[in-house]
Structure formats: C-alpha cells, structure tokens
Short mmCIF file of C-alpha atoms and ligand atoms in Angstrom, two decimals:
data_model
loop_
_atom_site.label_atom_id
_atom_site.label_comp_id
_atom_site.label_asym_id
_atom_site.label_seq_id
_atom_site.Cartn_x
_atom_site.Cartn_y
_atom_site.Cartn_z
CA UNK A 792 23.22 -12.75 -8.57
CA UNK A 793 26.83 -13.56 -7.97
CA UNK A 794 28.08 -14.90 -4.70
CA UNK A 795 30.07 -11.76 -3.94
CA UNK A 796 26.93 -9.67 -4.44
CA UNK A 797 25.23 -11.90 -1.94
CA UNK A 798 28.06 -11.34 0.50
CA UNK A 799 27.74 -7.62 -0.03
CA UNK A 800 24.00 -7.88 0.59
CA UNK A 801 24.40 -9.80 3.81
CA UNK A 802 26.98 -7.29 4.94
CA UNK A 803 24.83 -4.34 3.99
CA UNK A 804 23.86 -2.36 7.02
CA UNK A 805 21.82 0.77 7.23
CA UNK A 806 23.90 2.46 4.56
CA UNK A 807 23.02 -0.28 2.09
CA UNK A 808 19.31 0.38 2.26
CA UNK A 809 18.01 2.64 -0.44
CA UNK A 810 14.89 4.74 -0.10
CA UNK A 811 13.06 4.15 -3.34
CA UNK A 812 11.08 6.73 -5.23
CA UNK A 813 7.50 6.43 -4.11
CA UNK A 814 4.10 7.61 -5.11
CA UNK A 815 3.00 10.37 -2.80
CA UNK A 816 0.90 8.92 -0.01
CA UNK A 817 -1.18 11.66 1.46
CA UNK A 818 -4.62 11.37 2.91
CA UNK A 819 -7.49 11.64 0.46
CA UNK A 820 -10.33 14.08 0.98
CA UNK A 821 -13.10 11.70 -0.09
CA UNK A 822 -12.07 8.96 2.35
CA UNK A 823 -13.96 9.15 5.64
CA UNK A 824 -12.31 6.77 8.10
CA UNK A 825 -14.25 4.93 10.81
CA UNK A 826 -10.96 4.46 12.64
CA UNK A 827 -7.98 6.76 12.37
CA UNK A 828 -4.73 5.83 14.08
CA UNK A 829 -1.23 7.07 14.44
CA UNK A 830 1.28 4.22 14.44
CA UNK A 831 4.81 5.13 15.45
CA UNK A 832 7.87 2.91 15.20
CA UNK A 833 10.62 3.99 17.58
CA UNK A 834 13.42 2.69 19.80
CA UNK A 835 12.23 1.89 23.32
CA UNK A 836 13.36 0.16 26.51
CA UNK A 837 11.30 -2.67 27.97
CA UNK A 838 11.77 -4.52 31.30
CA UNK A 839 11.79 -8.07 29.93
CA UNK A 840 14.35 -9.87 32.08
CA UNK A 841 15.59 -9.42 35.63
CA UNK A 842 18.01 -6.48 35.73
CA UNK A 843 18.72 -4.19 32.80
CA UNK A 844 15.83 -3.23 30.54
CA UNK A 845 16.10 -4.46 26.95
CA UNK A 846 16.49 -1.98 24.10
CA UNK A 847 13.97 -2.81 21.41
CA UNK A 848 12.18 -1.22 18.48
CA UNK A 849 8.49 -0.95 19.11
CA UNK A 850 5.22 0.16 17.55
CA UNK A 851 2.98 2.41 19.60
CA UNK A 852 -0.45 3.45 18.45
CA UNK A 853 -2.83 6.28 19.28
CA UNK A 854 -6.49 6.44 18.30
CA UNK A 855 -7.10 9.78 16.59
CA UNK A 856 -10.75 9.06 15.89
CA UNK A 857 -13.09 6.10 16.27
CA UNK A 858 -13.48 3.50 19.00
CA UNK A 859 -10.68 3.58 21.62
CA UNK A 860 -10.94 -0.23 21.77
CA UNK A 861 -9.25 -0.36 18.34
CA UNK A 862 -5.87 -0.25 20.14
CA UNK A 863 -5.05 -2.76 22.90
CA UNK A 864 -1.65 -2.39 24.50
CA UNK A 865 0.24 -5.47 25.73
CA UNK A 866 1.99 -4.30 28.93
CA UNK A 867 5.77 -4.73 29.38
CA UNK A 868 6.19 -6.22 25.94
CA UNK A 869 8.09 -5.23 22.84
CA UNK A 870 5.11 -6.25 20.70
CA UNK A 871 3.04 -3.51 19.19
CA UNK A 872 -0.55 -3.10 20.36
CA UNK A 873 -3.24 -5.45 19.07
CA UNK A 874 -5.37 -3.56 16.55
CA UNK A 875 -9.06 -4.49 16.49
CA UNK A 876 -11.04 -3.75 13.37
CA UNK A 877 -14.43 -4.73 12.02
CA UNK A 878 -15.13 -5.98 8.55
CA UNK A 879 -16.30 -3.09 6.42
CA UNK A 880 -14.55 -0.42 8.47
CA UNK A 881 -12.57 2.26 6.72
CA UNK A 882 -9.18 2.64 8.33
CA UNK A 883 -6.63 5.42 8.03
CA UNK A 884 -3.22 4.93 9.65
CA UNK A 885 -0.57 7.61 9.89
CA UNK A 886 2.68 5.71 10.12
CA UNK A 887 5.53 7.69 11.69
CA UNK A 888 9.04 6.35 11.25
CA UNK A 889 11.11 7.31 14.29
CA UNK A 890 13.71 4.62 13.57
CA UNK A 891 17.24 5.42 12.46
CA UNK A 892 16.61 3.72 9.09
CA UNK A 893 13.91 3.37 6.42
CA UNK A 894 10.81 1.34 7.16
CA UNK A 895 7.26 0.69 5.99
CA UNK A 896 4.35 -1.28 7.49
CA UNK A 897 2.68 -4.28 5.87
CA UNK A 898 -0.76 -5.60 6.97
CA UNK A 899 -0.16 -9.32 6.68
CA UNK A 900 -3.24 -11.16 5.41
CA UNK A 901 -5.36 -8.11 4.63
CA UNK A 902 -6.57 -7.43 1.11
CA UNK A 903 -5.65 -3.76 0.61
CA UNK A 904 -4.83 -1.49 -2.35
CA UNK A 905 -1.25 -1.60 -3.60
CA UNK A 906 -0.34 1.80 -2.08
CA UNK A 907 -1.43 0.48 1.34
CA UNK A 908 0.38 -2.87 1.15
CA UNK A 909 3.76 -1.81 2.51
CA UNK A 910 5.87 -2.80 -0.49
CA UNK A 911 9.57 -2.05 0.13
CA UNK A 912 9.60 0.51 -2.69
CA UNK A 913 7.29 2.60 -0.48
CA UNK A 914 9.66 2.70 2.52
CA UNK A 915 10.03 6.07 4.20
CA UNK A 916 13.18 7.38 5.84
CA UNK A 917 13.80 8.43 9.45
CA UNK A 918 11.42 11.16 10.55
CA UNK A 919 9.08 10.61 7.62
CA UNK A 920 5.44 9.57 7.53
CA UNK A 921 3.28 7.39 5.35
CA UNK A 922 -0.50 7.49 5.23
CA UNK A 923 -2.47 4.26 4.74
CA UNK A 924 -6.10 4.19 3.74
CA UNK A 925 -8.01 0.96 3.27
CA UNK A 926 -11.32 -0.73 3.88
CA UNK A 927 -11.23 -3.94 5.90
CA UNK A 928 -12.69 -6.44 3.44
CA UNK A 929 -11.36 -9.57 5.18
CA UNK A 930 -13.45 -11.95 7.24
CA UNK A 931 -13.14 -12.07 11.00
CA UNK A 932 -9.77 -13.57 11.84
CA UNK A 933 -6.26 -13.09 13.15
CA UNK A 934 -3.94 -11.03 10.97
CA UNK A 935 -0.81 -9.09 11.82
CA UNK A 936 1.38 -6.15 10.91
CA UNK A 937 5.13 -5.90 10.59
CA UNK A 938 7.81 -3.93 8.70
CA UNK A 939 8.71 -4.67 5.09
CA UNK A 940 11.72 -2.52 4.10
CA UNK A 941 14.21 -3.79 1.55
CA UNK A 942 16.54 -6.38 3.14
CA UNK A 943 15.82 -5.17 6.69
CA UNK A 944 12.54 -6.93 7.47
CA UNK A 945 14.19 -9.68 9.52
CA UNK A 946 16.28 -7.24 11.54
CA UNK A 947 13.43 -4.88 12.28
CA UNK A 948 10.88 -7.58 13.13
CA UNK A 949 13.43 -9.30 15.35
CA UNK A 950 13.98 -6.14 17.35
CA UNK A 951 10.29 -6.01 18.19
CA UNK A 952 8.36 -4.48 15.32
CA UNK A 953 5.22 -6.61 14.98
CA UNK A 954 1.68 -6.69 16.29
CA UNK A 955 -1.60 -8.52 15.86
CA UNK A 956 -4.67 -7.39 13.97
CA UNK A 957 -7.92 -8.98 15.09
CA UNK A 958 -10.85 -8.55 12.72
CA UNK A 959 -14.42 -9.08 13.90
CA UNK A 960 -17.55 -9.53 11.81
CA UNK A 961 -21.26 -10.19 12.51
CA UNK A 962 -21.14 -13.85 11.39
CA UNK A 963 -18.49 -14.59 13.95
CA UNK A 964 -20.20 -12.52 16.66
CA UNK A 965 -23.34 -14.65 16.20
CA UNK A 966 -21.39 -17.71 17.37
CA UNK A 967 -20.66 -16.15 20.78
CA UNK A 968 -17.17 -17.62 20.90
CA UNK A 969 -15.25 -16.99 24.11
CA UNK A 970 -14.34 -13.30 24.18
CA UNK A 971 -13.02 -10.64 26.50
CA UNK A 972 -10.92 -12.27 29.23
CA UNK A 973 -11.68 -15.68 27.68
CA UNK A 974 -9.97 -14.77 24.41
CA UNK A 975 -6.20 -15.28 24.62
CA UNK A 976 -3.50 -14.45 22.12
CA UNK A 977 -0.22 -16.27 21.90
CA UNK A 978 2.36 -14.72 19.60
CA UNK A 979 5.31 -17.12 19.60
CA UNK A 980 8.80 -15.83 18.86
CA UNK A 981 12.32 -16.96 19.67
CA UNK A 982 14.99 -14.55 20.77
CA UNK A 983 18.51 -14.49 22.12
CA UNK A 984 19.83 -12.16 24.81
CA UNK A 985 23.38 -11.29 25.89
CA UNK A 986 24.56 -11.06 29.51
CA UNK A 987 23.37 -7.43 29.62
CA UNK A 988 19.81 -8.44 28.60
CA UNK A 989 20.22 -7.05 25.08
CA UNK A 990 18.89 -8.77 21.99
CA UNK A 991 21.50 -10.61 19.94
CA UNK A 992 21.04 -10.69 16.21
CA UNK A 993 24.45 -11.40 14.77
CA UNK A 994 24.96 -12.43 11.24
CA UNK A 995 26.69 -15.67 12.07
CA UNK A 996 28.38 -18.00 9.65
CA UNK A 997 27.25 -18.13 6.06
CA UNK A 998 25.46 -21.46 6.38
CA UNK A 999 23.62 -20.33 9.48
CA UNK A 1000 22.32 -17.28 7.63
CA UNK A 1001 21.01 -19.66 5.02
CA UNK A 1002 18.99 -21.47 7.65
CA UNK A 1003 17.72 -18.28 9.25
CA UNK A 1004 17.88 -16.95 12.80
CA UNK A 1005 17.30 -19.27 15.74
CA UNK A 1006 17.21 -18.04 19.33
CA UNK A 1007 17.84 -19.78 22.62
CA UNK A 1008 14.47 -19.07 24.21
CA UNK A 1009 10.83 -18.71 23.33
CA UNK A 1010 8.88 -15.57 24.16
CA UNK A 1011 5.10 -15.34 24.11
CA UNK A 1012 3.49 -11.97 23.38
CA UNK A 1013 6.90 -10.38 23.67
CA UNK A 1014 7.52 -11.66 27.19
CA UNK A 1015 9.66 -14.53 28.51
CA UNK A 1016 8.45 -17.57 30.51
CA UNK A 1017 4.80 -17.38 29.64
CA UNK A 1018 2.41 -18.75 32.27
CA UNK A 1019 -1.33 -18.30 32.62
CA UNK A 1020 -3.69 -18.95 35.51
CA UNK A 1021 -7.07 -19.87 34.08
CA UNK A 1022 -10.49 -20.98 35.29
CA UNK A 1023 -12.54 -24.07 34.45
CA UNK A 1024 -13.92 -22.38 31.33
CA UNK A 1025 -13.68 -22.44 27.56
CA UNK A 1026 -10.98 -20.26 26.06
CA UNK A 1027 -10.34 -19.10 22.55
CA UNK A 1028 -6.60 -19.18 21.95
CA UNK A 1029 -5.24 -17.41 18.89
CA UNK A 1030 -1.81 -18.78 18.01
CA UNK A 1031 0.57 -16.90 15.78
CA UNK A 1032 4.14 -17.71 14.79
CA UNK A 1033 5.99 -14.39 14.71
CA UNK A 1034 9.45 -15.97 14.69
CA UNK A 1035 11.94 -15.14 11.97
CA UNK A 1036 12.68 -18.77 11.06
CA UNK A 1037 11.60 -21.20 13.72
CA UNK A 1038 8.84 -23.72 13.04
CA UNK A 1039 6.76 -25.09 15.93
CA UNK A 1040 5.07 -28.46 16.28
CA UNK A 1041 2.59 -27.50 18.98
CA UNK A 1042 0.88 -30.00 21.23
CA UNK A 1043 -0.75 -30.07 24.63
CA UNK A 1044 0.94 -31.92 27.47
CA UNK A 1045 -0.64 -34.03 28.95
CA UNK A 1046 -1.58 -35.12 25.50
CA UNK A 1047 -4.98 -33.97 24.31
CA UNK A 1048 -5.91 -33.07 20.73
CA UNK A 1049 -5.70 -29.46 19.55
CA UNK A 1050 -9.14 -28.14 18.55
CA UNK A 1051 -8.72 -25.80 15.60
CA UNK A 1052 -11.54 -23.41 14.67
CA UNK A 1053 -9.76 -21.10 12.24
CA UNK A 1054 -6.71 -20.53 10.06
CA UNK A 1055 -4.95 -17.48 8.54
CA UNK A 1056 -8.08 -16.25 6.79
CA UNK A 1057 -10.71 -16.81 9.47
CA UNK A 1058 -13.01 -19.51 10.80
CA UNK A 1059 -13.21 -23.02 9.36
CA UNK A 1060 -16.53 -24.48 8.28
CA UNK A 1061 -16.43 -26.73 11.30
CA UNK A 1062 -13.93 -27.41 14.09
CA UNK A 1063 -11.20 -29.97 13.39
CA UNK A 1064 -8.81 -31.67 15.77
CA UNK A 1065 -5.16 -32.50 15.29
CA UNK A 1066 -2.77 -34.46 17.52
CA UNK A 1067 -0.44 -31.42 17.13
CA UNK A 1068 -0.38 -28.37 14.86
CA UNK A 1069 2.50 -27.31 12.65
CA UNK A 1070 2.96 -23.54 12.78
CA UNK A 1071 5.52 -21.95 10.45
CA UNK A 1072 6.63 -18.29 10.52
CA UNK A 1073 3.76 -16.01 9.49
CA UNK A 1074 0.99 -18.57 10.07
CA UNK A 1075 -1.92 -18.23 12.55
CA UNK A 1076 -4.29 -20.75 14.03
CA UNK A 1077 -7.44 -20.06 15.98
CA UNK A 1078 -7.99 -22.75 18.61
CA UNK A 1079 -10.40 -23.63 21.36
CA UNK A 1080 -9.25 -24.81 24.76
CA UNK A 1081 -11.90 -26.54 26.85
CA UNK A 1082 -10.98 -26.49 30.52
CA UNK A 1083 -14.59 -26.76 31.69
CA UNK A 1084 -14.11 -30.34 32.97
CA UNK A 1085 -10.60 -29.80 34.35
CA UNK A 1086 -9.92 -30.14 38.05
CA UNK A 1087 -8.62 -27.15 39.95
CA UNK A 1088 -4.86 -27.68 40.18
CA UNK A 1089 -4.55 -29.10 36.67
CA UNK A 1090 -1.40 -28.11 34.81
CA UNK A 1091 -1.26 -28.00 31.07
CA UNK A 1092 1.72 -27.10 28.89
CA UNK A 1093 1.83 -26.08 25.26
CA UNK A 1094 5.00 -27.63 23.90
CA UNK A 1095 6.81 -27.73 20.62
CA UNK A 1096 7.55 -31.41 19.95
CA UNK A 1097 10.78 -32.57 18.33
CA UNK A 1098 11.09 -33.00 14.57
CA UNK A 1099 14.12 -33.53 12.28
CA UNK A 1100 16.27 -30.40 11.99
CA UNK A 1101 17.17 -31.54 8.49
CA UNK A 1102 13.78 -30.28 7.25
CA UNK A 1103 15.01 -26.71 7.67
CA UNK A 1104 18.78 -26.99 7.86
CA UNK A 1105 21.36 -27.15 5.11
CA UNK A 1106 23.58 -30.13 5.44
CA UNK A 1107 26.66 -31.49 3.78
CA UNK A 1108 25.92 -34.71 1.93
CA UNK A 1109 29.16 -36.21 3.19
CA UNK A 1110 28.56 -35.53 6.86
CA UNK A 1111 30.59 -32.34 6.80
CA UNK A 1112 30.34 -29.50 9.23
CA UNK A 1113 28.32 -26.81 7.49
CA UNK A 1114 24.83 -27.52 8.69
CA UNK A 1115 25.54 -29.10 12.04
CA UNK A 1116 21.85 -29.75 12.50
CA UNK A 1117 21.16 -26.10 13.14
CA UNK A 1118 23.48 -25.96 16.11
CA UNK A 1119 26.63 -24.07 16.59
CA UNK A 1120 27.66 -20.60 17.36
CA UNK A 1121 24.88 -19.03 15.34
CA UNK A 1122 24.05 -16.44 17.95
CA UNK A 1123 27.52 -15.09 17.39
CA UNK A 1124 29.07 -12.42 19.55
CA UNK A 1125 27.62 -11.76 22.89
CA UNK A 1126 25.26 -14.69 23.23
CA UNK A 1127 25.70 -16.68 26.43
CA UNK A 1128 24.13 -19.86 25.19
CA UNK A 1129 24.03 -21.60 21.85
CA UNK A 1130 20.76 -21.34 19.93
CA UNK A 1131 18.21 -24.09 20.40
CA UNK A 1132 18.41 -26.12 17.17
CA UNK A 1133 15.49 -26.15 14.77
CA UNK A 1134 13.22 -29.06 15.68
CA UNK A 1135 14.41 -29.34 19.30
CA UNK A 1136 11.68 -29.63 21.96
CA UNK A 1137 10.60 -26.38 23.62
CA UNK A 1138 8.14 -25.28 26.25
CA UNK A 1139 5.94 -22.49 24.91
CA UNK A 1140 3.17 -21.76 27.41
CA UNK A 1141 2.38 -23.08 30.91
CA UNK A 1142 -1.22 -23.07 32.07
CA UNK A 1143 -2.52 -23.79 35.53
CA UNK A 1144 -6.20 -24.13 36.32
CA UNK A 1145 -6.60 -22.34 39.61
CA UNK A 1146 -10.31 -21.66 40.07
CA UNK A 1147 -13.70 -23.15 39.42
CA UNK A 1148 -16.11 -21.15 37.27
CA UNK A 1149 -19.13 -22.20 35.31
CA UNK A 1150 -18.94 -22.07 31.55
CA UNK A 1151 -22.10 -22.52 29.52
CA UNK A 1152 -20.34 -22.41 26.17
CA UNK A 1153 -20.79 -25.23 23.68
CA UNK A 1154 -18.71 -25.27 20.53
CA UNK A 1155 -21.07 -25.05 17.51
CA UNK A 1156 -20.75 -27.86 14.99
CA UNK A 1157 -20.91 -25.36 12.11
CA UNK A 1158 -18.74 -22.26 12.28
CA UNK A 1159 -18.92 -20.60 8.90
CA UNK A 1160 -19.37 -21.02 5.18
CA UNK A 1161 -16.08 -20.31 3.55
CA UNK A 1162 -16.69 -22.14 0.29
CA UNK A 1163 -15.02 -25.35 1.40
CA UNK A 1164 -16.34 -26.92 -1.74
CA UNK A 1165 -14.67 -24.25 -3.88
CA UNK A 1166 -13.09 -26.19 -6.70
CA UNK A 1167 -10.87 -24.93 -9.47
CA UNK A 1168 -12.71 -24.16 -12.71
CA UNK A 1169 -11.91 -26.76 -15.38
CA UNK A 1170 -9.72 -24.39 -17.41
CA UNK A 1171 -7.83 -22.96 -14.42
CA UNK A 1172 -4.28 -21.94 -15.40
CA UNK A 1173 -1.60 -23.64 -13.30
CA UNK A 1174 1.73 -22.02 -12.68
CA UNK A 1175 4.53 -24.13 -11.21
CA UNK A 1176 6.94 -22.14 -9.09
CA UNK A 1177 10.15 -24.06 -8.61
CA UNK A 1178 12.00 -23.49 -5.38
CA UNK A 1179 15.74 -23.77 -5.96
CA UNK A 1180 19.01 -22.98 -4.29
CA UNK A 1181 22.00 -22.08 -6.44
CA UNK A 1182 25.10 -19.91 -5.98
CA UNK A 1183 24.15 -19.21 -2.36
CA UNK A 1184 20.72 -17.86 -3.33
CA UNK A 1185 17.16 -19.12 -3.07
CA UNK A 1186 15.16 -18.83 -6.28
CA UNK A 1187 11.40 -18.68 -6.89
CA UNK A 1188 10.66 -19.72 -10.44
CA UNK A 1189 14.36 -19.21 -11.33
CA UNK A 1190 14.31 -15.58 -10.16
CA UNK A 1191 15.24 -13.56 -7.09
CA UNK A 1192 13.79 -10.26 -5.90
CA UNK A 1193 14.20 -7.11 -7.94
CA UNK A 1194 12.39 -4.02 -6.69
CA UNK A 1195 10.19 -3.38 -9.73
CA UNK A 1196 10.58 -6.55 -11.73
CA UNK A 1197 7.54 -8.60 -12.76
CA UNK A 1198 7.82 -11.52 -15.20
CA UNK A 1199 5.05 -12.30 -17.70
CA UNK A 1200 3.87 -15.27 -15.64
CA UNK A 1201 3.69 -13.03 -12.58
CA UNK A 1202 1.08 -10.81 -14.19
CA UNK A 1203 -2.53 -11.78 -13.50
CA UNK A 1204 -5.95 -10.31 -14.22
CA UNK A 1205 -7.92 -8.75 -11.36
CA UNK A 1206 -10.36 -11.27 -9.94
CA UNK A 1207 -8.99 -14.19 -11.97
CA UNK A 1208 -8.51 -17.67 -10.51
CA UNK A 1209 -5.21 -19.55 -10.78
CA UNK A 1210 -3.38 -22.45 -9.24
CA UNK A 1211 0.07 -21.47 -8.06
CA UNK A 1212 1.99 -24.64 -7.24
CA UNK A 1213 5.15 -24.32 -5.18
CA UNK A 1214 7.45 -27.12 -6.21
CA UNK A 1215 10.17 -27.94 -3.69
CA UNK A 1216 11.08 -31.31 -5.18
CA UNK A 1217 14.09 -32.54 -7.07
CA UNK A 1218 17.67 -33.36 -6.16
CA UNK A 1219 19.71 -31.05 -4.01
CA UNK A 1220 23.10 -31.06 -5.78
CA UNK A 1221 26.14 -31.81 -3.62
CA UNK A 1222 24.76 -30.56 -0.33
CA UNK A 1223 21.30 -31.21 0.93
CA UNK A 1224 19.85 -27.83 0.09
CA UNK A 1225 16.16 -28.56 0.04
CA UNK A 1226 14.71 -26.76 3.01
CA UNK A 1227 11.12 -26.23 4.08
CA UNK A 1228 9.85 -22.74 3.21
CA UNK A 1229 6.70 -21.01 4.51
CA UNK A 1230 5.38 -19.46 1.29
CA UNK A 1231 3.29 -16.32 1.73
CA UNK A 1232 1.22 -14.29 -0.69
CA UNK A 1233 0.25 -10.67 -0.10
CA UNK A 1234 -3.25 -9.42 -0.56
CA UNK A 1235 -5.00 -12.72 -0.86
CA UNK A 1236 -6.21 -15.76 1.06
CA UNK A 1237 -5.90 -19.01 -0.89
CA UNK A 1238 -6.89 -22.65 -0.49
CA UNK A 1239 -4.35 -25.46 -0.31
CA UNK A 1240 -5.71 -27.99 -2.80
CA UNK A 1241 -3.16 -30.75 -2.70
CA UNK A 1242 0.22 -31.75 -1.34
CA UNK A 1243 2.35 -34.33 -3.11
CA UNK A 1244 5.63 -35.60 -1.76
CA UNK A 1245 8.55 -37.35 -3.40
CA UNK A 1246 8.76 -40.94 -2.11
CA UNK A 1247 12.33 -40.46 -0.91
CA UNK A 1248 11.30 -37.54 1.34
CA UNK A 1249 8.28 -39.10 2.96
CA UNK A 1250 9.98 -40.19 6.16
CA UNK A 1251 10.90 -36.66 7.32
CA UNK A 1252 7.65 -35.25 5.96
CA UNK A 1253 5.70 -37.61 8.22
CA UNK A 1254 7.13 -35.77 11.22
CA UNK A 1255 5.07 -32.61 10.52
CA UNK A 1256 2.30 -33.43 8.06
CA UNK A 1257 -0.41 -34.37 10.58
CA UNK A 1258 -0.16 -30.84 11.94
CA UNK A 1259 -1.13 -29.09 8.71
CA UNK A 1260 -4.55 -27.45 8.73
CA UNK A 1261 -5.27 -27.07 5.02
CA UNK A 1262 -9.05 -26.97 5.50
CA UNK A 1263 -9.42 -23.20 5.59
CA UNK A 1264 -8.21 -19.98 4.01
CA UNK A 1265 -4.48 -19.46 4.11
CA UNK A 1266 -2.05 -16.69 3.22
CA UNK A 1267 1.04 -18.63 4.28
CA UNK A 1268 1.68 -22.33 3.83
CA UNK A 1269 4.64 -24.48 4.66
CA UNK A 1270 6.23 -26.24 1.68
CA UNK A 1271 8.42 -29.02 3.01
CA UNK A 1272 11.45 -30.52 1.23
CA UNK A 1273 10.28 -32.77 -1.58
CA UNK A 1274 6.77 -31.31 -1.54
CA UNK A 1275 4.68 -29.75 -4.26
CA UNK A 1276 1.86 -27.68 -2.80
CA UNK A 1277 -0.95 -26.50 -5.06
CA UNK A 1278 -2.67 -23.31 -3.97
CA UNK A 1279 -5.94 -22.14 -5.47
CA UNK A 1280 -6.11 -18.37 -5.48
CA UNK A 1281 -8.61 -15.86 -6.74
CA UNK A 1282 -6.63 -12.68 -7.15
CA UNK A 1283 -7.74 -9.40 -5.66
CA UNK A 1284 -9.63 -6.73 -7.57
CA UNK A 1285 -7.07 -4.11 -6.56
CA UNK A 1286 -4.65 -3.51 -9.44
CA UNK A 1287 -0.94 -3.00 -8.97
CA UNK A 1288 2.18 -4.53 -7.51
CA UNK A 1289 2.10 -7.08 -4.67
CA UNK A 1290 4.57 -9.56 -3.21
CA UNK A 1291 4.87 -13.25 -2.67
CA UNK A 1292 7.78 -14.64 -0.72
CA UNK A 1293 9.19 -17.04 1.80
CA UNK A 1294 8.24 -15.95 5.32
CA UNK A 1295 11.48 -17.21 6.75
CA UNK A 1296 12.47 -13.57 7.20
CA UNK A 1297 16.16 -14.19 6.57
CA UNK A 1298 15.28 -15.94 3.32
CA UNK A 1299 12.99 -13.07 2.36
CA UNK A 1300 15.73 -10.52 2.97
CA UNK A 1301 18.14 -12.62 0.92
CA UNK A 1302 15.83 -12.21 -2.06
CA UNK A 1303 13.50 -15.22 -1.80
CA UNK A 1304 10.69 -12.89 -2.83
CA UNK A 1305 9.05 -11.73 -6.07
CA UNK A 1306 6.50 -9.19 -7.21
CA UNK A 1307 3.27 -10.10 -8.90
CA UNK A 1308 1.14 -7.59 -10.72
CA UNK A 1309 -2.63 -7.45 -10.88
CA UNK A 1310 -3.81 -5.88 -14.12
CU1 C2O B 1764 4.16 -11.05 6.63
CU2 C2O B 1764 5.42 -9.84 2.99
O1 C2O B 1764 4.78 -10.49 4.80
CU1 CU B 1765 1.94 -10.36 3.94
CU1 CU B 1766 12.62 -19.92 2.77
#
C-alpha cells in the first residue's frame, strides 16, 4: 500500500467504511439455545464525571431465554454488561446495530464457527441485525466481546463498545474460588475527556497514530477513579486490558507479589507469583488477592510501574522530534491535558480494607490440568511471521490486511498443530521503528513456547519480561522489540476464515491484521 492510500485510510470516516457482502445469518431451526440474548449497540449518555454526562456508544443486553444471571449490568459505566456462560452451553445472540455506522461483534478468545466470529466482512449496517449461534467450548475463564468492523474497531471500542465474558465450568467450580461479592473484575482502559466531559479521540499527528491512542487518565470498569472498600478476605480479581494501545506493568503498592491463577484461556496448573504483571491490550489475567491477614485500615494500590516508552514509541534515530517519547499533543483538539506517555507511572485501583471478616479459603496448590507438558510433535511445521514497518505501514509476514485474502502459508488443516513464530527482530532502518505488538489469534488458545531476544535489545526488554505469564493458555501475547516469540497452536476444527492481528487497535485498523483459513 502506498503512503497516500494510508493517508486516505486514516482520513476515512464513516463514508469510507464499506458493508461487505455477507452470508445470510439467520437463526437455524435445529439449534436449541440454552441462553438467548439480544445485544444492542447504541449511542447513550453516562454520568461519568462531575457535570455533563458523557456521550458514549454502549452495548446493552436482554435475556430472551435462559438464566437471567447470564447478563450482569455494570451501573453508571459505558462498558457493556458482563455475560456469564457455562462450558457446553448453546448460545444464540441477536445483535442489533443501532449505531450510525456498520459494526459486528467479536467474541475474543472463544472458539466459535467462522460465521459467529465477527469478521469485518460480516459487518451489518445501521438498523440491521446479525444472529450468532455457537456452543461455548472454552474452559472456564475471562474472555471479552468488542466490535470488529473494517478500520473502525479502535474508534468504536474507544467510545465504549466492549464487555467481559466470564465462562464457568465444573472443574473450576470444584475449587470453590472466591465468588459472588468476592469475585472482582477490573477492566483497565485509558481515555481522554474535553472540558465538556466528552471523549476525545482525535487522529493526531501521523507519528502518534503509528503509536496508537494514549489517554490522560485510567478508567476501571468504565468508571474514573476506581476505589474499593474490601474486607479481610480472599478475593479473586480478574484483570483485563481493554485499552486501545496502552500497556500496563501492574504491581501492588506496598510491594507484594501478584498471585496469578489464570491467563487468557483459563486457570493455570498451579498458582504462580510475579513481582509485577505485564498486561498488553487484549490480555487477561486471573489473580488472587489475599487480604485475610491485613489490618483494618490497610491501603493497597494497584499501580502501573514505569517502563521505557521506547518499547512502544517510534523514535527518530537522530534525536528528532517525531516520537517525543509518546508525549505531545496527541489528544488533539479539545483535550485539556496532554496524554500520559506510554510507560509513565499510573494509579489504577485503590483498595482500602475497612472491615474484619473471616475467610476460610485456602488457595489449592493444583488448579487444573491444561496440558502444561504439551510439547510440539517432532515434525511440527514452523511458520515465521516477520513483523515489519515500511512505507508507513505495519506488515505481518510481508502483507497487510485484505478483506478476503489468504496466502498459502495462512491456510491450515482443521485440528492440525503448528508453531507460529512472531519475529520482531532485525534493524529498524533510519528511525527506530521496532515497537512492541500484542499479537492476537482468533478462535484459538495457544501456548507460548519460547522467547528469544536480540542481545542489543535486552536492556529495554528486561523492564517488562518478569511480568509475562507464559505458563498458561493465551490468545494474545506481547512481542517486544527484538523478540521472537514461538506460539504452539492446535487449530480449531471449525473450517473457514479467521483473523490474527495486532491488538493495538490503531495498528489493527491500519492493516496490521491478516486472515487465516482452516480447511
Ligand atoms: Cu479482540 Cu480480533 O480481536
Ligand atoms: Cu479475538
Ligand atoms: Cu501493533
């Protein structure tokens, strides 16, 4: 793609979004859902800040049949409701697009048939509907849903369209992990507001688009200034990075290790601890917070610790002005304050322990059997996917996104096992254009087998590497500059077209995405 095409793409507004021909998605007679929902995306107003309500785009859901507990609304938030499913359930969702532009919903992390995956070619226009039917085959875990229309995913997600999916299964239930009021969710997103409390999402300068959107404040569960009053108990805390581009290096203050019990694809075999956890856009972590020995009056803060902005920011080799360490006017028109640079310290969640309660919970030493020992078969085919930046475009394996295009090496057999290795190493031409990218694959959970880093990049890499949790199933993994990350994946049995892409949503919309086909 030529640079001027890129400029046209960035400038493309609603009029630039095509509605692609789609297979008819109607409900099927032979499918008997356990849960049937209507999910509507529409403009709304939410009281987020003092004064004027904020205009957002929001999902609302209604249970048409099945357990009412399948939909849990988060009050006074722009986030969509948390959807609770059980493994094995058959789900039908009637998506209604009440937005002024095309959209489609993707179930991030779930293994669903191609017609239910929310590929941009399936987007429906204003006033139209799309019917999803799928069986929940995933393990218990934290998944999420968000829009996936062509080149408008970042814009739509930013304006509020996202929600969590929590899947339960009997194996997990047998562990009696903290639940109900003791199960907390923490969807972390950054946003920027103007003086009238409205969301700012300006396409700033070219180089800032390349780095992705950064806001000036962190919201948790779609609300500002998150604070919780808790008891001296054990809590399960599901963390999710729903930001467009921001990466978090999360740690407790006062310093205490983070106990991780699960990753994108469900519980680990056994709990692990980290001094901090690195959470890139699209990733989830299931954690346990033990306050049982805390004194009443204890204060605890979840912070994002500093790390070098250069890991995610384009910079001039000669100290020029383009990258500016992620700072600058990026918020563009209307924003009161400059964005907080990538890697700058942030406060995410404040906790105060305000009451004494007994908690009998003890964290089991064994959580699940997720085939930790799963090793690649000796003849496993390995595909290297080079990450490159040329002519103002990010490339995956020398290609950018085309709606229906699948290369030969992007075609895989149903149920086959491959290593896909994202290779983000090599020189970065005249500017430093090697950025970290959270690489995501639709339809499948994979294992991170190995990370190798170029010697010259080790110093910056050290700043985040102890926060990786590569022990469990993943659908999104951060690939830092200079890194090669080998992912072992057994492809789904559902045939058809699926996506893999960078989950920096601005990068995705710029074409850092490709199809793969299961045959
Ligand atoms: Cu959350 Cu195509 O992804
Ligand atoms: Cu996805
Ligand atoms: Cu990227």
